[in-house]
Coordinates of C-alpha atoms in Angstrom, one line a residue:
M1 CA -48.5 -62.5 -126.6
R2 CA -45.2 -60.8 -127.3
I3 CA -44.4 -57.4 -125.8
L4 CA -41.2 -55.4 -126.5
G5 CA -40.2 -52.9 -123.7
L6 CA -37.9 -49.9 -124.3
S7 CA -36.0 -47.4 -122.3
A8 CA -34.3 -44.7 -124.3
L9 CA -33.4 -41.1 -125.1
Y10 CA -32.3 -40.1 -121.6
H11 CA -29.5 -42.5 -120.5
D12 CA -28.9 -46.3 -120.5
S13 CA -31.1 -47.1 -123.4
A14 CA -32.2 -50.8 -123.5
A15 CA -34.7 -53.2 -125.0
A16 CA -36.4 -56.3 -123.5
L17 CA -38.7 -58.9 -125.0
V18 CA -41.4 -60.8 -123.0
E19 CA -43.3 -63.7 -124.5
D20 CA -46.4 -65.0 -122.7
G21 CA -45.0 -63.5 -119.5
R22 CA -41.6 -65.2 -120.0
I23 CA -38.5 -63.0 -120.2
V24 CA -36.8 -63.9 -123.6
A25 CA -34.1 -61.3 -124.0
C26 CA -32.8 -58.0 -122.5
A27 CA -29.8 -55.9 -123.5
Q28 CA -28.4 -52.4 -123.2
E29 CA -27.6 -50.4 -126.3
E30 CA -24.2 -49.4 -125.0
R31 CA -22.9 -53.0 -125.3
F32 CA -23.4 -52.9 -129.1
T33 CA -22.4 -49.3 -129.8
R34 CA -19.5 -49.3 -127.3
K35 CA -20.6 -45.9 -126.0
K36 CA -21.0 -45.9 -122.2
H37 CA -24.5 -45.1 -121.0
D38 CA -25.7 -44.7 -124.6
A39 CA -29.0 -42.9 -124.7
A40 CA -29.8 -43.4 -128.4
F41 CA -32.8 -45.2 -129.8
P42 CA -31.8 -48.9 -129.0
E43 CA -31.9 -50.2 -132.5
N44 CA -29.2 -52.8 -131.9
A45 CA -30.7 -54.0 -128.6
I46 CA -34.1 -54.3 -130.3
A47 CA -32.6 -56.2 -133.3
Y48 CA -30.9 -58.6 -130.8
C49 CA -34.1 -59.2 -128.8
L50 CA -36.1 -59.9 -132.0
A51 CA -33.3 -62.2 -133.3
E52 CA -33.2 -64.1 -130.0
A53 CA -36.9 -64.9 -130.3
G54 CA -36.6 -65.6 -134.1
I55 CA -39.2 -63.0 -135.0
G56 CA -39.7 -59.7 -136.7
L57 CA -41.2 -56.6 -135.3
A58 CA -44.5 -57.4 -137.1
E59 CA -44.9 -60.4 -134.8
V60 CA -44.7 -58.2 -131.7
D61 CA -48.1 -57.5 -130.2
F62 CA -47.3 -54.3 -128.3
V63 CA -44.3 -52.0 -127.7
V64 CA -44.2 -50.3 -124.3
F65 CA -42.0 -47.2 -123.6
Y66 CA -40.8 -46.9 -120.0
D67 CA -42.0 -43.4 -119.2
K68 CA -44.4 -40.7 -120.3
P69 CA -42.7 -37.8 -122.1
F70 CA -45.6 -35.4 -121.7
L71 CA -45.6 -35.7 -117.9
K72 CA -41.8 -35.2 -117.9
F73 CA -42.3 -32.1 -120.0
E74 CA -45.0 -30.8 -117.6
R75 CA -42.6 -31.3 -114.7
L76 CA -39.9 -29.4 -116.5
L77 CA -42.2 -26.4 -117.4
E78 CA -43.7 -26.2 -113.9
T79 CA -40.3 -26.3 -112.3
Y80 CA -39.0 -23.5 -114.4
V81 CA -42.1 -21.4 -113.8
A82 CA -41.9 -22.0 -110.1
F83 CA -38.3 -20.8 -109.9
A84 CA -38.5 -18.0 -112.6
P85 CA -36.6 -15.9 -113.5
K86 CA -33.9 -18.0 -112.0
G87 CA -32.7 -20.8 -114.3
F88 CA -33.4 -19.0 -117.6
S89 CA -30.1 -20.2 -119.1
S90 CA -30.9 -23.8 -118.3
F91 CA -34.5 -23.3 -119.7
K92 CA -33.0 -21.8 -122.9
T93 CA -30.7 -24.9 -123.3
A94 CA -33.4 -27.5 -122.6
M95 CA -36.4 -26.2 -124.5
P96 CA -35.1 -26.5 -128.1
V97 CA -34.3 -30.1 -127.5
W98 CA -37.7 -30.8 -126.0
L99 CA -39.6 -28.9 -128.7
K100 CA -37.6 -30.5 -131.5
E101 CA -37.4 -34.1 -130.3
K102 CA -38.5 -35.2 -126.8
L103 CA -42.0 -33.8 -126.8
F104 CA -42.9 -35.7 -129.9
Q105 CA -41.4 -39.0 -128.8
K106 CA -44.3 -41.0 -130.0
D107 CA -43.7 -39.8 -133.5
L108 CA -40.0 -40.3 -133.2
L109 CA -40.5 -43.9 -131.9
A110 CA -43.0 -44.6 -134.6
R111 CA -40.5 -43.4 -137.3
E112 CA -37.8 -45.6 -135.9
F113 CA -40.0 -48.7 -135.8
K114 CA -41.1 -48.2 -139.3
R115 CA -37.5 -48.8 -140.3
F116 CA -37.8 -52.3 -138.8
A117 CA -41.3 -52.9 -140.2
P118 CA -42.8 -50.4 -142.6
G119 CA -46.3 -51.5 -141.8
F120 CA -45.8 -51.1 -138.0
D121 CA -49.2 -50.0 -136.5
W122 CA -47.9 -47.5 -134.1
M123 CA -51.4 -46.0 -133.4
N124 CA -52.5 -49.2 -131.7
K125 CA -49.3 -51.0 -130.8
L126 CA -47.3 -48.3 -129.0
L127 CA -48.1 -47.9 -125.3
F128 CA -46.5 -45.8 -122.5
A129 CA -45.9 -46.8 -118.9
E130 CA -45.1 -44.3 -116.1
H131 CA -41.4 -44.4 -115.1
H132 CA -41.8 -45.7 -111.5
L133 CA -44.5 -48.2 -112.6
S134 CA -41.9 -49.6 -115.0
H135 CA -39.3 -49.8 -112.1
A136 CA -41.9 -51.4 -109.8
A137 CA -42.9 -53.9 -112.5
S138 CA -39.3 -54.8 -113.1
A139 CA -38.9 -55.6 -109.4
F140 CA -42.2 -57.4 -108.6
F141 CA -43.1 -59.5 -111.6
P142 CA -39.8 -61.4 -111.9
S143 CA -39.5 -61.8 -108.2
P144 CA -40.2 -65.2 -106.5
F145 CA -43.1 -63.7 -104.4
E146 CA -46.8 -64.0 -104.9
D147 CA -47.3 -60.9 -102.8
A148 CA -44.9 -58.0 -101.9
A149 CA -44.4 -54.4 -101.1
V150 CA -42.3 -52.7 -103.8
L151 CA -40.1 -49.7 -103.1
T152 CA -38.6 -47.8 -106.0
M153 CA -36.1 -44.9 -105.5
D154 CA -34.2 -43.0 -108.1
G155 CA -33.3 -39.4 -109.2
V156 CA -36.6 -38.6 -110.9
G157 CA -39.0 -40.2 -113.4
E158 CA -41.8 -37.9 -114.6
W159 CA -42.6 -36.4 -111.2
T160 CA -42.0 -39.3 -108.9
T161 CA -38.7 -39.9 -107.1
T162 CA -39.8 -42.5 -104.6
S163 CA -42.8 -44.8 -104.7
L164 CA -44.5 -47.6 -102.8
A165 CA -46.4 -50.1 -104.8
M166 CA -48.2 -53.3 -103.7
G167 CA -48.0 -56.4 -105.9
S168 CA -50.3 -59.4 -105.7
G169 CA -50.4 -62.1 -108.4
N170 CA -50.6 -60.3 -111.7
R171 CA -51.7 -57.0 -110.1
L172 CA -49.5 -54.1 -109.2
E173 CA -50.7 -50.7 -107.9
I174 CA -48.8 -47.6 -106.9
H175 CA -50.0 -46.6 -103.4
K176 CA -47.8 -43.6 -102.4
E177 CA -45.2 -41.3 -104.0
L178 CA -42.7 -38.7 -103.2
H179 CA -42.3 -36.0 -105.9
F180 CA -39.5 -33.9 -107.5
P181 CA -37.5 -32.0 -106.3
H182 CA -37.4 -34.1 -103.1
S183 CA -35.2 -37.1 -104.2
L184 CA -32.8 -39.4 -102.4
G185 CA -31.2 -40.2 -105.8
L186 CA -30.6 -36.6 -106.6
L187 CA -29.3 -36.0 -103.1
Y188 CA -26.7 -38.7 -103.6
S189 CA -25.9 -37.5 -107.0
A190 CA -25.4 -34.0 -105.6
F191 CA -22.6 -35.4 -103.4
T192 CA -21.3 -37.4 -106.3
Y193 CA -20.9 -34.1 -108.2
Y194 CA -19.5 -32.3 -105.1
T195 CA -16.8 -34.8 -104.7
G196 CA -15.8 -34.5 -108.4
F197 CA -17.3 -37.7 -109.9
K198 CA -19.6 -37.9 -112.9
V199 CA -23.4 -37.8 -112.1
N200 CA -25.2 -41.0 -113.3
S201 CA -22.0 -43.1 -113.3
G202 CA -19.8 -42.0 -110.4
E203 CA -22.2 -42.9 -107.7
Y204 CA -20.5 -46.3 -107.4
K205 CA -17.2 -44.5 -106.7
L206 CA -18.8 -42.4 -103.9
M207 CA -20.1 -45.6 -102.3
G208 CA -16.7 -47.3 -102.7
L209 CA -14.9 -44.3 -101.2
A210 CA -17.2 -44.2 -98.1
P211 CA -15.5 -46.8 -95.9
Y212 CA -12.2 -44.8 -96.0
G213 CA -13.9 -41.9 -94.2
E214 CA -15.7 -41.1 -91.0
P215 CA -19.3 -39.9 -91.2
K216 CA -18.5 -36.6 -89.6
Y217 CA -21.1 -34.6 -91.6
T218 CA -24.1 -36.8 -91.1
S219 CA -25.7 -34.4 -88.6
L220 CA -24.9 -31.4 -90.8
I221 CA -26.7 -33.1 -93.7
L222 CA -29.7 -34.1 -91.6
D223 CA -30.0 -30.7 -89.9
N224 CA -29.7 -28.6 -93.1
L225 CA -30.3 -30.4 -96.3
I226 CA -33.0 -33.0 -95.6
D227 CA -36.0 -32.8 -93.4
L228 CA -36.5 -36.5 -92.6
K229 CA -39.7 -37.9 -91.0
E230 CA -40.1 -41.0 -89.0
D231 CA -41.8 -42.9 -91.8
G232 CA -38.9 -42.2 -94.2
S233 CA -40.7 -39.4 -96.1
F234 CA -38.5 -36.3 -96.6
R235 CA -38.1 -32.9 -98.1
L236 CA -34.9 -31.3 -99.4
D237 CA -34.0 -27.7 -98.8
Q238 CA -33.7 -26.4 -102.3
S239 CA -31.7 -23.3 -101.3
Y240 CA -28.6 -25.6 -101.3
F241 CA -29.1 -27.2 -104.7
D242 CA -29.1 -26.0 -108.3
Y243 CA -30.5 -29.0 -110.2
C244 CA -34.0 -27.5 -110.6
T245 CA -32.9 -24.5 -112.5
G246 CA -29.2 -24.6 -113.1
L247 CA -26.7 -26.7 -115.0
H248 CA -25.0 -28.0 -111.9
M249 CA -26.2 -30.1 -108.9
T250 CA -25.1 -27.9 -106.0
N251 CA -24.6 -24.1 -105.5
Q252 CA -22.3 -21.9 -103.4
R253 CA -24.4 -22.2 -100.3
F254 CA -23.9 -26.0 -100.4
S255 CA -20.1 -25.5 -100.7
A256 CA -20.1 -23.0 -97.9
L257 CA -22.0 -25.4 -95.6
F258 CA -19.2 -28.0 -95.9
G259 CA -16.4 -25.4 -96.1
Q260 CA -14.8 -26.5 -99.4
P261 CA -15.6 -25.9 -103.1
V262 CA -16.7 -28.5 -105.6
R263 CA -13.7 -30.8 -106.3
K264 CA -12.4 -30.7 -109.9
A265 CA -11.6 -34.3 -110.8
D266 CA -8.8 -33.3 -113.2
K267 CA -7.0 -31.0 -110.8
D268 CA -7.9 -31.7 -107.2
P269 CA -6.7 -34.8 -105.3
L270 CA -9.1 -36.9 -103.2
T271 CA -8.5 -36.0 -99.6
Q272 CA -9.7 -37.2 -96.2
F273 CA -12.4 -34.6 -96.4
H274 CA -13.9 -36.2 -99.5
M275 CA -13.8 -39.6 -97.9
D276 CA -15.6 -38.2 -94.8
I277 CA -18.2 -36.6 -97.1
A278 CA -18.7 -39.9 -98.9
A279 CA -19.1 -41.7 -95.6
S280 CA -21.6 -39.2 -94.4
I281 CA -23.9 -39.2 -97.4
Q282 CA -23.7 -43.0 -97.4
E283 CA -24.8 -43.1 -93.8
V284 CA -27.6 -40.6 -94.5
T285 CA -28.8 -42.8 -97.4
E286 CA -28.8 -45.9 -95.2
I287 CA -30.8 -44.0 -92.5
V288 CA -33.4 -42.8 -95.0
V289 CA -33.8 -46.2 -96.7
S290 CA -34.1 -47.9 -93.3
K291 CA -36.8 -45.5 -92.2
L292 CA -38.7 -46.0 -95.5
C293 CA -38.6 -49.8 -95.0
H294 CA -39.7 -49.6 -91.4
G295 CA -42.5 -47.3 -92.4
I296 CA -43.6 -49.6 -95.2
K297 CA -43.6 -52.6 -92.9
K298 CA -45.7 -50.8 -90.3
E299 CA -48.2 -49.5 -92.9
T300 CA -48.6 -52.7 -95.0
G301 CA -47.5 -55.6 -92.8
A302 CA -45.9 -57.1 -95.9
R303 CA -43.5 -60.0 -95.5
N304 CA -41.7 -59.5 -98.8
L305 CA -40.0 -56.5 -100.2
C306 CA -38.9 -55.8 -103.8
L307 CA -36.5 -53.0 -104.7
A308 CA -35.7 -51.2 -108.0
G309 CA -34.6 -47.7 -109.2
G310 CA -31.0 -46.4 -109.2
V311 CA -30.8 -46.2 -105.4
A312 CA -31.5 -49.9 -105.2
L313 CA -28.0 -50.4 -106.7
N314 CA -26.6 -49.1 -103.4
C315 CA -25.6 -52.6 -102.2
V316 CA -24.3 -51.3 -98.8
S317 CA -27.8 -49.9 -98.0
N318 CA -29.4 -53.1 -99.2
G319 CA -27.2 -55.2 -97.0
K320 CA -28.1 -53.1 -93.9
V321 CA -31.9 -53.5 -94.7
L322 CA -31.4 -57.3 -94.9
R323 CA -29.5 -57.5 -91.6
E324 CA -32.1 -55.4 -89.8
G325 CA -34.6 -58.2 -90.6
I326 CA -37.4 -55.7 -91.4
F327 CA -38.9 -58.1 -94.0
D328 CA -38.7 -61.9 -94.2
N329 CA -37.5 -61.7 -97.7
I330 CA -36.0 -59.1 -100.0
W331 CA -35.5 -59.3 -103.8
I332 CA -33.7 -56.6 -105.9
Q333 CA -34.0 -56.2 -109.6
P334 CA -30.4 -56.7 -111.0
A335 CA -31.0 -54.1 -113.7
A336 CA -32.4 -51.7 -111.1
G337 CA -31.5 -48.5 -113.1
D338 CA -33.2 -47.0 -116.1
A339 CA -32.1 -49.9 -118.4
G340 CA -34.2 -52.2 -116.3
G341 CA -37.2 -49.9 -117.0
A342 CA -37.3 -51.5 -120.5
L343 CA -38.0 -54.9 -118.9
G344 CA -40.5 -53.3 -116.4
A345 CA -42.3 -51.6 -119.2
A346 CA -42.7 -54.9 -121.1
L347 CA -43.9 -56.7 -118.0
A348 CA -46.3 -53.9 -117.0
G349 CA -47.7 -54.1 -120.6
Y350 CA -48.3 -57.8 -120.2
H351 CA -49.6 -58.1 -116.7
V352 CA -51.0 -54.6 -115.8
F353 CA -52.3 -53.2 -119.2
K354 CA -53.4 -56.6 -120.7
S355 CA -54.3 -58.3 -117.4
Q356 CA -52.4 -61.5 -118.4
P357 CA -51.7 -64.2 -115.7
R358 CA -48.5 -64.5 -113.8
S359 CA -46.7 -67.7 -112.9
V360 CA -44.5 -67.7 -109.8
T361 CA -42.0 -70.4 -108.8
P362 CA -41.5 -70.0 -105.0
G363 CA -37.8 -69.5 -104.1
K364 CA -36.8 -68.9 -107.7
D365 CA -36.9 -65.6 -109.6
A366 CA -37.6 -65.3 -113.4
M367 CA -34.4 -63.5 -114.3
K368 CA -32.4 -66.6 -115.3
G369 CA -29.5 -65.3 -113.4
S370 CA -29.8 -62.1 -115.5
Y371 CA -28.0 -63.9 -118.3
L372 CA -30.3 -62.5 -120.9
G373 CA -28.0 -61.1 -123.6
P374 CA -26.3 -62.4 -126.7
V375 CA -24.5 -65.8 -126.7
F376 CA -21.9 -66.8 -129.3
G377 CA -21.4 -70.4 -130.6
Q378 CA -18.0 -72.0 -130.5
A379 CA -17.5 -71.9 -134.3
D380 CA -18.6 -68.3 -134.4
I381 CA -16.1 -67.5 -131.6
E382 CA -13.3 -69.1 -133.4
A383 CA -14.1 -67.3 -136.7
R384 CA -14.3 -63.9 -134.9
L385 CA -11.1 -64.3 -133.0
T386 CA -9.3 -65.5 -136.1
A387 CA -10.5 -62.5 -138.0
A388 CA -9.2 -60.3 -135.2
G389 CA -5.8 -61.8 -135.5
A390 CA -5.9 -63.7 -132.2
K391 CA -3.8 -66.8 -131.4
F392 CA -5.7 -69.4 -129.4
T393 CA -5.8 -73.0 -128.3
V394 CA -9.1 -74.8 -128.6
M395 CA -9.7 -77.2 -125.6
A396 CA -12.4 -79.4 -124.3
E397 CA -14.7 -77.7 -121.8
A398 CA -13.2 -79.6 -118.8
E399 CA -9.7 -78.8 -120.0
V400 CA -10.5 -75.1 -120.3
T401 CA -11.9 -75.1 -116.7
E402 CA -8.8 -76.7 -115.3
A403 CA -6.4 -74.4 -117.3
T404 CA -8.3 -71.3 -116.2
A405 CA -8.3 -72.4 -112.5
Q406 CA -4.6 -73.0 -112.7
A407 CA -4.0 -69.5 -114.2
L408 CA -6.0 -68.0 -111.3
A409 CA -4.0 -70.0 -108.8
E410 CA -0.9 -68.5 -110.4
E411 CA -2.3 -65.0 -109.6
K412 CA -2.9 -64.2 -113.3
A413 CA -5.6 -61.7 -114.3
V414 CA -8.1 -63.7 -116.5
G415 CA -10.6 -62.3 -119.0
W416 CA -13.6 -64.7 -118.9
M417 CA -16.4 -64.6 -121.6
Q418 CA -18.9 -67.4 -121.4
G419 CA -22.5 -67.9 -122.3
R420 CA -25.1 -65.2 -122.5
M421 CA -24.2 -61.6 -121.6
E422 CA -25.5 -60.2 -118.3
F423 CA -28.3 -57.6 -118.2
G424 CA -27.6 -54.8 -115.8
P425 CA -24.5 -53.0 -114.6
R426 CA -22.9 -56.0 -112.9
A427 CA -20.7 -58.7 -114.5
L428 CA -21.9 -62.0 -113.0
G429 CA -19.5 -64.5 -114.6
G430 CA -20.6 -64.1 -118.2
R431 CA -18.4 -61.1 -119.1
S432 CA -15.9 -60.9 -116.1
I433 CA -12.3 -60.3 -115.3
L434 CA -11.3 -62.8 -112.6
G435 CA -8.4 -63.0 -110.1
D436 CA -7.2 -64.8 -107.0
P437 CA -8.8 -63.2 -103.9
R438 CA -6.0 -64.5 -101.6
S439 CA -3.5 -62.2 -103.2
P440 CA -2.8 -59.0 -101.2
T441 CA -1.8 -57.1 -104.3
M442 CA -4.6 -58.2 -106.6
Q443 CA -7.0 -55.3 -105.9
K444 CA -4.3 -52.7 -106.7
L445 CA -3.1 -54.6 -109.8
L446 CA -6.6 -55.0 -111.3
N447 CA -7.4 -51.3 -110.6
L448 CA -4.3 -49.7 -111.8
K449 CA -3.0 -52.1 -114.5
V450 CA -6.1 -53.7 -115.9
K451 CA -9.1 -51.4 -115.3
Y452 CA -7.0 -48.2 -115.3
R453 CA -9.1 -46.6 -112.6
E454 CA -8.8 -45.3 -109.0
S455 CA -6.9 -47.7 -106.7
F456 CA -9.6 -47.5 -103.9
R457 CA -12.4 -49.0 -106.0
P458 CA -13.4 -52.3 -104.5
F459 CA -13.9 -55.7 -106.2
A460 CA -16.5 -58.3 -105.5
P461 CA -16.2 -61.9 -104.5
S462 CA -17.9 -64.6 -106.5
V463 CA -18.5 -67.4 -104.0
L464 CA -20.0 -70.9 -104.5
R465 CA -23.6 -70.7 -103.1
E466 CA -22.9 -73.7 -100.9
D467 CA -19.8 -72.0 -99.4
V468 CA -21.2 -68.5 -98.8
A469 CA -21.9 -68.9 -95.1
D470 CA -18.4 -70.2 -94.5
W471 CA -16.8 -67.0 -95.9
F472 CA -19.4 -64.3 -95.1
D473 CA -22.0 -63.3 -92.5
L474 CA -24.7 -64.2 -95.0
D475 CA -26.6 -67.4 -95.3
G476 CA -28.8 -66.7 -98.3
D477 CA -28.8 -65.9 -102.0
S478 CA -27.1 -62.9 -103.5
P479 CA -26.9 -63.9 -107.2
Y480 CA -26.8 -60.3 -108.5
M481 CA -24.0 -58.8 -106.4
L482 CA -26.5 -56.4 -104.8
L483 CA -25.9 -57.1 -101.1
V484 CA -22.9 -56.2 -99.0
A485 CA -22.1 -58.5 -96.1
P486 CA -19.2 -58.7 -93.6
V487 CA -16.4 -61.2 -94.1
A488 CA -16.8 -64.0 -91.5
E489 CA -14.9 -63.4 -88.3
K490 CA -12.7 -66.6 -88.6
H491 CA -11.3 -65.3 -91.9
R492 CA -10.4 -61.8 -90.7
R493 CA -7.0 -60.6 -89.7
A494 CA -6.7 -58.4 -86.7
M495 CA -5.1 -55.0 -87.3
T496 CA -1.9 -54.0 -85.4
E497 CA -1.8 -50.8 -83.3
D498 CA 0.1 -49.0 -86.1
E499 CA -2.3 -50.2 -88.8
N500 CA -5.3 -49.0 -86.8
K501 CA -3.8 -45.5 -86.8
L502 CA -3.8 -45.3 -90.6
F503 CA -6.2 -42.9 -92.4
G504 CA -7.8 -42.8 -95.8
I505 CA -6.2 -44.6 -98.7
D506 CA -3.3 -45.7 -96.5
K507 CA -5.7 -48.3 -95.2
L508 CA -5.9 -49.9 -98.7
N509 CA -2.6 -51.8 -98.6
V510 CA -3.3 -53.5 -95.3
P511 CA -4.6 -57.1 -95.8
R512 CA -7.6 -57.6 -93.6
S513 CA -8.6 -61.2 -94.2
A514 CA -7.7 -64.5 -95.9
I515 CA -9.2 -63.0 -99.1
P516 CA -7.8 -59.4 -99.0
A517 CA -8.5 -58.7 -102.7
V518 CA -12.2 -58.6 -102.0
T519 CA -12.3 -57.4 -98.4
H520 CA -13.0 -53.7 -98.0
V521 CA -11.4 -51.6 -95.3
D522 CA -14.5 -52.1 -93.1
Y523 CA -14.3 -55.9 -93.4
S524 CA -17.2 -55.9 -95.8
A525 CA -17.6 -57.4 -99.3
R526 CA -20.1 -57.1 -102.2
V527 CA -21.1 -60.7 -102.5
Q528 CA -22.2 -62.7 -105.5
T529 CA -23.4 -66.2 -104.9
V530 CA -22.8 -68.5 -107.8
H531 CA -25.4 -71.1 -108.5
A532 CA -24.9 -74.3 -110.5
D533 CA -28.3 -74.2 -112.1
T534 CA -28.0 -70.6 -113.5
N535 CA -24.3 -70.6 -114.4
P536 CA -22.9 -74.2 -114.4
R537 CA -19.7 -73.2 -116.2
Y538 CA -18.7 -70.4 -113.8
H539 CA -19.7 -72.7 -110.8
A540 CA -17.4 -75.4 -112.2
L541 CA -14.5 -73.0 -112.6
I542 CA -14.8 -71.8 -109.0
S543 CA -15.1 -75.4 -107.8
A544 CA -11.9 -76.2 -109.8
F545 CA -10.1 -73.2 -108.2
K546 CA -11.3 -74.4 -104.8
A547 CA -10.0 -77.9 -105.4
R548 CA -6.5 -76.4 -106.0
T549 CA -6.5 -73.8 -103.3
G550 CA -9.2 -74.7 -100.7
C551 CA -10.8 -71.3 -101.5
G552 CA -14.3 -71.4 -103.1
V553 CA -14.1 -67.6 -103.9
V554 CA -12.7 -65.7 -106.9
V555 CA -12.3 -62.0 -107.6
N556 CA -15.0 -60.8 -110.1
T557 CA -15.0 -57.5 -111.8
S558 CA -16.7 -56.4 -115.1
F559 CA -14.8 -57.2 -118.3
N560 CA -14.0 -53.6 -119.4
V561 CA -11.6 -50.8 -118.7
R562 CA -12.6 -47.5 -117.1
G563 CA -15.2 -45.6 -119.2
E564 CA -15.8 -48.6 -121.5
P565 CA -19.0 -50.6 -121.6
I566 CA -18.8 -54.2 -120.6
V567 CA -17.7 -56.4 -123.5
C568 CA -20.3 -58.0 -125.6
G569 CA -18.7 -60.1 -128.4
P570 CA -15.4 -62.0 -128.8
E571 CA -13.9 -59.1 -130.7
D572 CA -14.6 -56.7 -127.8
A573 CA -13.0 -59.2 -125.4
F574 CA -9.9 -59.6 -127.6
R575 CA -9.5 -55.8 -127.9
C576 CA -9.8 -55.3 -124.1
F577 CA -7.3 -58.2 -123.6
M578 CA -4.8 -56.6 -126.0
G579 CA -5.4 -53.1 -124.6
S580 CA -4.9 -54.0 -120.9
E581 CA -2.6 -56.1 -118.8
I582 CA -5.0 -59.1 -118.6
E583 CA -2.7 -62.1 -119.0
V584 CA -5.1 -64.9 -120.0
L585 CA -8.3 -64.7 -122.1
V586 CA -10.9 -67.4 -122.2
V587 CA -13.8 -67.2 -124.7
G588 CA -15.9 -70.3 -125.0
N589 CA -13.4 -73.1 -125.4
C590 CA -10.7 -70.8 -126.8
F591 CA -7.8 -70.2 -124.4
L592 CA -5.5 -67.3 -125.1
R593 CA -2.2 -66.3 -123.5
K594 CA -0.9 -62.8 -123.8
E595 CA 2.7 -63.8 -124.6
E596 CA 1.5 -65.8 -127.6
Q597 CA -0.2 -62.8 -129.3
D598 CA 1.1 -60.6 -132.1
P599 CA 2.7 -57.6 -130.3
A600 CA 1.6 -55.4 -133.2
L601 CA -2.0 -55.9 -132.1
K602 CA -1.4 -54.4 -128.7
L603 CA -3.6 -51.4 -128.0
D604 CA -3.4 -48.4 -125.7
Y605 CA -6.6 -48.7 -123.7
K606 CA -5.3 -46.6 -120.8
N607 CA -6.4 -43.3 -122.4
A608 CA -8.9 -44.7 -124.9
F609 CA -12.1 -43.9 -122.9
E610 CA -13.4 -40.9 -121.0
L611 CA -13.4 -40.9 -117.2
D612 CA -16.5 -42.6 -115.9

């Protein structure tokens, strides 16, 4: 049985194909259209998934959409009625779009599918899963657990913002829910908006900014904005927010509470105040998630926990839950946001709707390292690079590995495109920019000259799985870069008295460990463990780098510049290479040096994309 899952028409459209319970392919539409967070019908992602399986749409048994539009419309209407007459301008903006398009999504989807297959039987083949069931299915069914509690947290689905599901074998049932407008995801997004970052993409920035501040406003938030119960359930005081009825996340009362207006990203600098705000909402998030997890453990007695939904991408919070030891095991869906809902919808269709059996391999998840996107053969790579005007040397695989390791040891910024593209927001060694973590200037160089983004944003270490406990206070798997752990004490550098007096961004330039490029100001790091069985080529590269330097860690950041989707094909990689200050590009067995390229092909990527 083949089931195609879709998420679309809100943000982060994606498609996923499941065949007899096995995940065949998953991809986000933005990677093909080159439009960040593309919400359009994912025709390119669907075409890729079908091609990967070697089938046409007619050979798909069911198509499952990741939420229920009528329930979402009901929530919209009820919210406007509850707050009327406030919010009429927002209502007037939203209604025409709903009445024209979103309310009739089943017809819209059917029309789109008929372009793939004119005889598509949409009356019988098109199914709809609820949003948080899709999230829960994406977390539980690929997990390595036969039984687990499943916690999903995001902004909002139809009505639900937080849910507890229980999974066992091929069964998955939602047990409890928190409903809109009470949402941890929307609370975090409100602070994202307040500090001048873009909602639905700038939440990473807020998390990255938090360690530069002090959580001075935690009590103010807990005393005024959120009524938090001991079991983690909560209610938000809507008198401070504008997301129910307005076109903004917060209102004047919110700004008055903290004593400053909303920061305008294009005019106002980031100050210590904004760093303290970031630290405070991050601490509140960690408190809420911890209480939710303790409450779930007390209620269910579950040994295993699965996480999904946008809040599950908060790797700092995830790391805290892991260190608290609430559950024996934790597994987080790498595409935890809405894109992953496409996979969850497909898996829910197979296991929940059609009651098909599930096979579990203890200790090993079913995500294949999240390398579920397109792959390009060597001949195809060479043809595409040649057509783009690239100058390259073709090497044997072992020679490429050694040459790349040498470039990293020389502190060069390396674009690395190998194998299948990752599914989800993290680059995991398939579409990555790499660097030497020992360099005290690498973080600043990559941010300002390669990624063209804020200097404070952190980079992740990719570490050989067998070496992780030597470098970090973590002795387990973190293949999807979704856990933050402290750098091991033996690798830390003690701060001088003067260095300890520094505040804010001034802390950035002080090396804190033997791997300063991936060590945050609080001695933490967002760890990716690299496994020889899921990515042998990346594992071999880090091993070769270790052989040269004694360091089994490299800097890993996504292969893109600020505001651009992660690269998909060789042409994307070459354009990014020529539009940034990446010095070496490695695509398959093709090795490219910047100084050998035609200067006429250089691009200005610095201002090519919108702020993310």
